[in-house]
PDB file of C-alpha atoms in Angstrom:
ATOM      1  CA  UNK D   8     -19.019   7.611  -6.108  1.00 38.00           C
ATOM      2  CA  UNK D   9     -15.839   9.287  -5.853  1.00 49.00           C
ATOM      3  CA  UNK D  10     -14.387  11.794  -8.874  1.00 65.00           C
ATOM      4  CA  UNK D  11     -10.936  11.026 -10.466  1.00 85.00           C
ATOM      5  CA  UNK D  12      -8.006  12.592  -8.488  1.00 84.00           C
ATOM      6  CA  UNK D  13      -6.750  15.002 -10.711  1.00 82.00           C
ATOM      7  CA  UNK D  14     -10.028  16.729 -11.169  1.00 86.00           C
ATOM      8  CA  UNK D  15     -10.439  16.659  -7.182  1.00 86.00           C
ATOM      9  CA  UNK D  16      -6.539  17.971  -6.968  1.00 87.00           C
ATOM     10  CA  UNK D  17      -7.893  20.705  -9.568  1.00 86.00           C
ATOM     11  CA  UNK D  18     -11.052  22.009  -7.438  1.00 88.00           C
ATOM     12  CA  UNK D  19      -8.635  21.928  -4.163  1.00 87.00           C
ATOM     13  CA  UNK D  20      -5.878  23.964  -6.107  1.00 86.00           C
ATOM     14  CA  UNK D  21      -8.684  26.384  -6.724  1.00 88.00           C
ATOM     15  CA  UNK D  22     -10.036  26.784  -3.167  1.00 87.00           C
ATOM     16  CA  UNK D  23     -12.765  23.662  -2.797  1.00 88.00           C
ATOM     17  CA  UNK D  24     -12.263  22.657   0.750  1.00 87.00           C
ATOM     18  CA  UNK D  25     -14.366  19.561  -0.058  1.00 91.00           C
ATOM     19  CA  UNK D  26     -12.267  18.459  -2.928  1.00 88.00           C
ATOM     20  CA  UNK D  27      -9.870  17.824  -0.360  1.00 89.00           C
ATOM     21  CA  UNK D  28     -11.872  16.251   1.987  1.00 91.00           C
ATOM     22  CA  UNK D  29     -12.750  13.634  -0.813  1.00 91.00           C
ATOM     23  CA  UNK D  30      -9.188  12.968  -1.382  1.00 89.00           C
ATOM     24  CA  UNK D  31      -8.757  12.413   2.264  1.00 90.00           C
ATOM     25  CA  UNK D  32     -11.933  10.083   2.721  1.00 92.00           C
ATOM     26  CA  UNK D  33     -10.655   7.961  -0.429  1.00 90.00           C
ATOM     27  CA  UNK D  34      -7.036   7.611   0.333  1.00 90.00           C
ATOM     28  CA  UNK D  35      -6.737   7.660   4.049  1.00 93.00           C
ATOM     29  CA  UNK D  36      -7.578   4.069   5.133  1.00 92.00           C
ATOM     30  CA  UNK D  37      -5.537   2.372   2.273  1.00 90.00           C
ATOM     31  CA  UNK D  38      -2.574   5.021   3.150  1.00 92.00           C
ATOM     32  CA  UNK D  39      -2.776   4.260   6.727  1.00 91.00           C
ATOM     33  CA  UNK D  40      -2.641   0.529   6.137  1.00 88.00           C
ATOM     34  CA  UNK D  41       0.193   1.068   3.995  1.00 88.00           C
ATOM     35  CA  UNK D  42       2.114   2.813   6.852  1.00 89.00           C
ATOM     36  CA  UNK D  43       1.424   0.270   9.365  1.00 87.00           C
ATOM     37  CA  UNK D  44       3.391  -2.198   7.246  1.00 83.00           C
ATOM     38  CA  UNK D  45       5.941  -0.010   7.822  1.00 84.00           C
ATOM     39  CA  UNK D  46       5.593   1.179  11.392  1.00 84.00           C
ATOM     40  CA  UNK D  47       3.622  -1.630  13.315  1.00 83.00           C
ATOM     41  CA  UNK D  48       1.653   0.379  14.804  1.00 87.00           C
ATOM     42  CA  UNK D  49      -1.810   1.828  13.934  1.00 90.00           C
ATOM     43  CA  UNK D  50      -2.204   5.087  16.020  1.00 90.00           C
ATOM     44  CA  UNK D  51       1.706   5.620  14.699  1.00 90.00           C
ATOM     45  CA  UNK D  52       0.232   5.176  10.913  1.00 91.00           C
ATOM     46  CA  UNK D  53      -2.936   7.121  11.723  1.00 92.00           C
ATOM     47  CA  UNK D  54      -0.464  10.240  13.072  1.00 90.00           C
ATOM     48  CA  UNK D  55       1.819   9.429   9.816  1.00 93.00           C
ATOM     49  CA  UNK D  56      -1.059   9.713   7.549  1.00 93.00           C
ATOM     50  CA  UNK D  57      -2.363  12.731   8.567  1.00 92.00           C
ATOM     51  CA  UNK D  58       1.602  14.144   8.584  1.00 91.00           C
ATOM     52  CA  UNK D  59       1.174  13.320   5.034  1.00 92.00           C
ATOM     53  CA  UNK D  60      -2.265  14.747   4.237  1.00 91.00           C
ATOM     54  CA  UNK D  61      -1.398  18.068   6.391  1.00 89.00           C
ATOM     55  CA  UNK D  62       1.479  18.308   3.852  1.00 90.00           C
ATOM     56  CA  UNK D  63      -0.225  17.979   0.984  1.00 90.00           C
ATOM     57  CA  UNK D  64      -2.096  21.055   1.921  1.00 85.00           C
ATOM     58  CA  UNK D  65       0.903  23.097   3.079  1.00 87.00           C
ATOM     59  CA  UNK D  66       2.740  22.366   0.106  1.00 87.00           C
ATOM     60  CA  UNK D  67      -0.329  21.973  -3.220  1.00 83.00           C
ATOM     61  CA  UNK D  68       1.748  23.584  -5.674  1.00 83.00           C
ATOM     62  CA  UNK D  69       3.929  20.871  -5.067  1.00 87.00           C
ATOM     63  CA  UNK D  70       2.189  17.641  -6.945  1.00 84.00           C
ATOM     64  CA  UNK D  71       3.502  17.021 -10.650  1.00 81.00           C
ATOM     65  CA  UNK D  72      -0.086  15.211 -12.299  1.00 77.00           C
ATOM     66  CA  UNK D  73       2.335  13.506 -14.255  1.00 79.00           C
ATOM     67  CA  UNK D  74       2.034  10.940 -11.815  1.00 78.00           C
ATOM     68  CA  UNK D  75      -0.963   9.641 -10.464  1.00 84.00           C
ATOM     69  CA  UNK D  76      -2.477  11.119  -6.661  1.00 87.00           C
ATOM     70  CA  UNK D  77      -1.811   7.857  -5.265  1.00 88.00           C
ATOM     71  CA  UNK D  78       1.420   7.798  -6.304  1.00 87.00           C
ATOM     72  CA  UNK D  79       2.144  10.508  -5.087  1.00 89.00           C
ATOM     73  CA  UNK D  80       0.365   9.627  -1.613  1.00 90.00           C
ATOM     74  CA  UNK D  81       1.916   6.719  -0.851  1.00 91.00           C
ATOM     75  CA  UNK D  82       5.445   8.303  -1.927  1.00 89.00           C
ATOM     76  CA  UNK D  83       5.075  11.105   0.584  1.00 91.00           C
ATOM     77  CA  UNK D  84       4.117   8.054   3.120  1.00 91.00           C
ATOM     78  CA  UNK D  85       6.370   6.211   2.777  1.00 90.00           C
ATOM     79  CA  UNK D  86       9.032   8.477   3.487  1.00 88.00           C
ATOM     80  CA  UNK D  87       7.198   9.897   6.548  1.00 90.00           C
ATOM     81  CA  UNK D  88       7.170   6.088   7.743  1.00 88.00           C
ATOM     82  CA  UNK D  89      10.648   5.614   6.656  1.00 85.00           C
ATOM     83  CA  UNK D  90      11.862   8.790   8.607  1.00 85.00           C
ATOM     84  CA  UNK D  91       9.544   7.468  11.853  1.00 85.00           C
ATOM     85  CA  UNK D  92      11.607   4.353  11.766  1.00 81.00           C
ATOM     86  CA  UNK D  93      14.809   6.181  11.312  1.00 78.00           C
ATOM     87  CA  UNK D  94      13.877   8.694  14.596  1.00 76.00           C
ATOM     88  CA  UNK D  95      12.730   5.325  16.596  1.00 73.00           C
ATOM     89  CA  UNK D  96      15.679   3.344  15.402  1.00 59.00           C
ATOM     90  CA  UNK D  97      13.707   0.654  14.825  1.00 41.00           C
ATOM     91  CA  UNK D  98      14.000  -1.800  12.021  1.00 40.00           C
ATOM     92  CA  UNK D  99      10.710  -3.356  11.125  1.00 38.00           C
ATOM     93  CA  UNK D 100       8.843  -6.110   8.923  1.00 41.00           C
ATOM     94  CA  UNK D 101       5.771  -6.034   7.261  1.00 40.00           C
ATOM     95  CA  UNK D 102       3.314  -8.370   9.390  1.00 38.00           C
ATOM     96  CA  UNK D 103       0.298  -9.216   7.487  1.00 39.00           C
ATOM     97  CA  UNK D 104      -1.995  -7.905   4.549  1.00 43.00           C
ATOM     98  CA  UNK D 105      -5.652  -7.758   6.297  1.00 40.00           C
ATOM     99  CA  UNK D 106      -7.509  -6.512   3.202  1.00 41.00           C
ATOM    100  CA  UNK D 107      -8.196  -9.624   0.945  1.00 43.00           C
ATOM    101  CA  UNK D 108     -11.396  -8.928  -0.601  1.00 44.00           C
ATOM    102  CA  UNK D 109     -13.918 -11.753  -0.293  1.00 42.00           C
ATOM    103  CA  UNK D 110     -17.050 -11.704  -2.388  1.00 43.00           C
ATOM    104  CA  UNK D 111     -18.583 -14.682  -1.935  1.00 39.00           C
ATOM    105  CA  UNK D 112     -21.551 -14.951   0.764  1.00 43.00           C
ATOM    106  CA  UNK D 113     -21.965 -18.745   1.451  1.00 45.00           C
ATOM    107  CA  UNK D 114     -20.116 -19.562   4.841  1.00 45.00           C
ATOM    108  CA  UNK D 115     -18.332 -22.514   3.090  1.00 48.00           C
ATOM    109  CA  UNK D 116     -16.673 -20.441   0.645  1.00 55.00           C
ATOM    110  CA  UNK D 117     -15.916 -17.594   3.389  1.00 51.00           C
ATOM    111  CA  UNK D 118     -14.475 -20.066   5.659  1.00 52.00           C
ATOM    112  CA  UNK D 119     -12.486 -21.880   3.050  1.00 54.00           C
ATOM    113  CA  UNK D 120     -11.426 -18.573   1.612  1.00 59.00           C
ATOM    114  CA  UNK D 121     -10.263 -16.950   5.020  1.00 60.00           C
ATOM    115  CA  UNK D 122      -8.071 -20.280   5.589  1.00 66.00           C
ATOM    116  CA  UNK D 123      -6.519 -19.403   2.046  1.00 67.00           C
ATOM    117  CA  UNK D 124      -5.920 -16.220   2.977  1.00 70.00           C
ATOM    118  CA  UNK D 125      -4.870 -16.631   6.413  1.00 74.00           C
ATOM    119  CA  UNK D 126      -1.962 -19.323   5.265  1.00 74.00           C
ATOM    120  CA  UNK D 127      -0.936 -16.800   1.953  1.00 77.00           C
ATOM    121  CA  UNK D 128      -0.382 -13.823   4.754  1.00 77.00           C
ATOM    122  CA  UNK D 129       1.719 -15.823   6.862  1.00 79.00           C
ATOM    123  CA  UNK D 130       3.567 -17.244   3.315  1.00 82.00           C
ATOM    124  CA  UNK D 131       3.933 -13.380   2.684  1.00 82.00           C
ATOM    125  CA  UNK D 132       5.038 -12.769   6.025  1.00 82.00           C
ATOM    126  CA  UNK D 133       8.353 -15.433   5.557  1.00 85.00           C
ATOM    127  CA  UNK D 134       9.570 -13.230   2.761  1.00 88.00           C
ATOM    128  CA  UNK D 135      11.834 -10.081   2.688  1.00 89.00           C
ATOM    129  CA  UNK D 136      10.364  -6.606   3.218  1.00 85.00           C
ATOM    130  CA  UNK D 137      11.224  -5.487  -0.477  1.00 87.00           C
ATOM    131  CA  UNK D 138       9.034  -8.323  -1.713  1.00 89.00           C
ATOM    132  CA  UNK D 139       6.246  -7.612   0.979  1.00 86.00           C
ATOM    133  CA  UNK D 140       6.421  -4.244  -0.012  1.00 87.00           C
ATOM    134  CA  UNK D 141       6.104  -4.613  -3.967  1.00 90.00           C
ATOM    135  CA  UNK D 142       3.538  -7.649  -3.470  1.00 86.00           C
ATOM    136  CA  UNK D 143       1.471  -5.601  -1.566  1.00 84.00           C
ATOM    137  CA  UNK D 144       1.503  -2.444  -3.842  1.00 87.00           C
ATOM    138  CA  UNK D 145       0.902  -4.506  -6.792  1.00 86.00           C
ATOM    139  CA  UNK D 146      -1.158  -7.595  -6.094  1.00 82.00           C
ATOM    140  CA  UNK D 147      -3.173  -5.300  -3.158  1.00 79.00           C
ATOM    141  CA  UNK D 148      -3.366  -1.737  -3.956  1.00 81.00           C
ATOM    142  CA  UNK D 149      -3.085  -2.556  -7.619  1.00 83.00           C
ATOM    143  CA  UNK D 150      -0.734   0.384  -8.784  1.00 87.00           C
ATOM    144  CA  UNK D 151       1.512   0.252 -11.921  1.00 89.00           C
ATOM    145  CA  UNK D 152       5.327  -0.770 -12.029  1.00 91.00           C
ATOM    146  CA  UNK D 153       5.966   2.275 -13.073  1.00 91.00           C
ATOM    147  CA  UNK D 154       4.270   4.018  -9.968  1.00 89.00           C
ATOM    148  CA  UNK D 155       5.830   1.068  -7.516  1.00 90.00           C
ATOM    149  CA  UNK D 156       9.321   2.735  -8.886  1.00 92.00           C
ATOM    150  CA  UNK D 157       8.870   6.225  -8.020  1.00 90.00           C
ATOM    151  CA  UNK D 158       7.201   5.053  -4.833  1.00 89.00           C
ATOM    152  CA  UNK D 159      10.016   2.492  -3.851  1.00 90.00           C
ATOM    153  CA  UNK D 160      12.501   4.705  -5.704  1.00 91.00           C
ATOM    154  CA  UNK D 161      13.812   2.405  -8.130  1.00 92.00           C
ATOM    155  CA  UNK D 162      13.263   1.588 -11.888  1.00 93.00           C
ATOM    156  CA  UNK D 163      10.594  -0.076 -13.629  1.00 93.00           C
ATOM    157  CA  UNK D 164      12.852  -3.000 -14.969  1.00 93.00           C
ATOM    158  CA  UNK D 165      13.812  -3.054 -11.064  1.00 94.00           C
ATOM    159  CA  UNK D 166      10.329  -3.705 -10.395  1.00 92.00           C
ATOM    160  CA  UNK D 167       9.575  -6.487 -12.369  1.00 92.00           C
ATOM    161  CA  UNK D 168      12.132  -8.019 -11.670  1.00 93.00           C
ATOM    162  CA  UNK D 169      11.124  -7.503  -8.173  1.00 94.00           C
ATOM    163  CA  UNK D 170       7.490  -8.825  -8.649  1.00 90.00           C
ATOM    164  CA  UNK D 171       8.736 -11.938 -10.481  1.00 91.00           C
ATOM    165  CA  UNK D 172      11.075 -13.016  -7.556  1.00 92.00           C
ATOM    166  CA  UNK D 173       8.765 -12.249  -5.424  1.00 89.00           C
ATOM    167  CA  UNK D 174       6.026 -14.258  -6.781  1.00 86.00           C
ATOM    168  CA  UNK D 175       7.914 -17.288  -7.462  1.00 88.00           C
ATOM    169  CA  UNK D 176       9.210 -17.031  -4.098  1.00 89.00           C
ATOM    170  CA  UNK D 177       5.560 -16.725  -2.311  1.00 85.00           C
ATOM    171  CA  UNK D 178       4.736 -19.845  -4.826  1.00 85.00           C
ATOM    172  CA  UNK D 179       7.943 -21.723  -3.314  1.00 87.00           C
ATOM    173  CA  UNK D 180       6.738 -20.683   0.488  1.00 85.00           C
ATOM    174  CA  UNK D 181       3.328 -22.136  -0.329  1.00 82.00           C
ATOM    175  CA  UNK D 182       4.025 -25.216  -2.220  1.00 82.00           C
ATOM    176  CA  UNK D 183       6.812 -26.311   0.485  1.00 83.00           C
ATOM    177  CA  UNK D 184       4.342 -25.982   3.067  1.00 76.00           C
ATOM    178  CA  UNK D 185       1.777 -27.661   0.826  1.00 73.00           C
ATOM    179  CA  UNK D 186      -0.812 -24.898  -0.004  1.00 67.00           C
ATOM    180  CA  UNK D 187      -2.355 -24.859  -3.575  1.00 61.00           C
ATOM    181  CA  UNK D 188      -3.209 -20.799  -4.529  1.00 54.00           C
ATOM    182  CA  UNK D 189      -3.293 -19.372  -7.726  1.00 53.00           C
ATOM    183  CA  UNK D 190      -3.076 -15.610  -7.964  1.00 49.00           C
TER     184      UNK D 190
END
């Protein structure tokens, strides 16, 4: 399938034009739904995300592997989308999280599952944008605390904190409007 990041970071630092091309092809779908949480707007986060990739290979020397790629990434995005927002003046929410994996194939299950799903984004959707935000990253995109804190530029402890409330305040959104979900 794919090869880790920081051995594709390490061929593109030495001249592989594929290597990048892999990073692109791996990150650029999850990075531009990222940005649209952001922005609204798809062809907005499709521009943003290639902003980001185009400066990833202006500026190479740039990337600490301290952190992870994605990290790193979605960093970089997220201050492209902020700085978007900023330019258009606009202040914006997070709408909805589309990418809810569903593995079952019997229709029952799908439909029942998409229902789920369907009420938990709108749940999501009632909260404020720092919770989106950190539910997203963690619960969707799966990255550490400690990479949620360089990426929404606060601390770890910050973080957790952050995911806790924000939990237990999707679970009080849900059980008010009577929806049973367990994480």
């Amino acid at each position: 399938m794919y090869k880790v990041d920081k051995e594709l970071y390490g061929e593109f630092l030495n001249g592989n034009e594929d290597a990048f091309r892999q990073i692109i092809l791996k990150h650029k779908n999850n990075l531009i739904y990222f940005i649209t949480k952001y922005v609204k707007n798809i062809d907005i986060a499709e521009d943003l995300s290639q902003d980001v990739f185009v400066y990833i290979l202006m500026n190479k020397n740039k990337y600490n592997p301290q952190y992870s790629l994605k990290t790193y990434l979605y960093t970089i995005a997220k201050s492209r989308a902020i700085n978007y927002i900023k330019r258009e003046k606009k202040i914006i929410k997070i709408e909805e999280y589309e990418n809810l994996y569903v593995e079952d194939n019997e229709l029952e299950e799908l439909v029942l599952r998409d229902e789920i799903q369907k009420d938990v984004r709108q749940a999501i959707n009632k909260m404020k944008q720092d919770y989106q935000i950190v539910i997203y990253l963690v619960d969707f995109e799966r990255l550490s605390y400690k990479e949620v804190a360089k990426i929404m530029n606060k601390t770890t402890s910050q973080i957790k904190t952050l995911v806790y409330n924000a939990r237990m305040r999707l679970k009080e959104i849900l059980k008010k409007e009577g929806i049973s979900y367990e994480r």
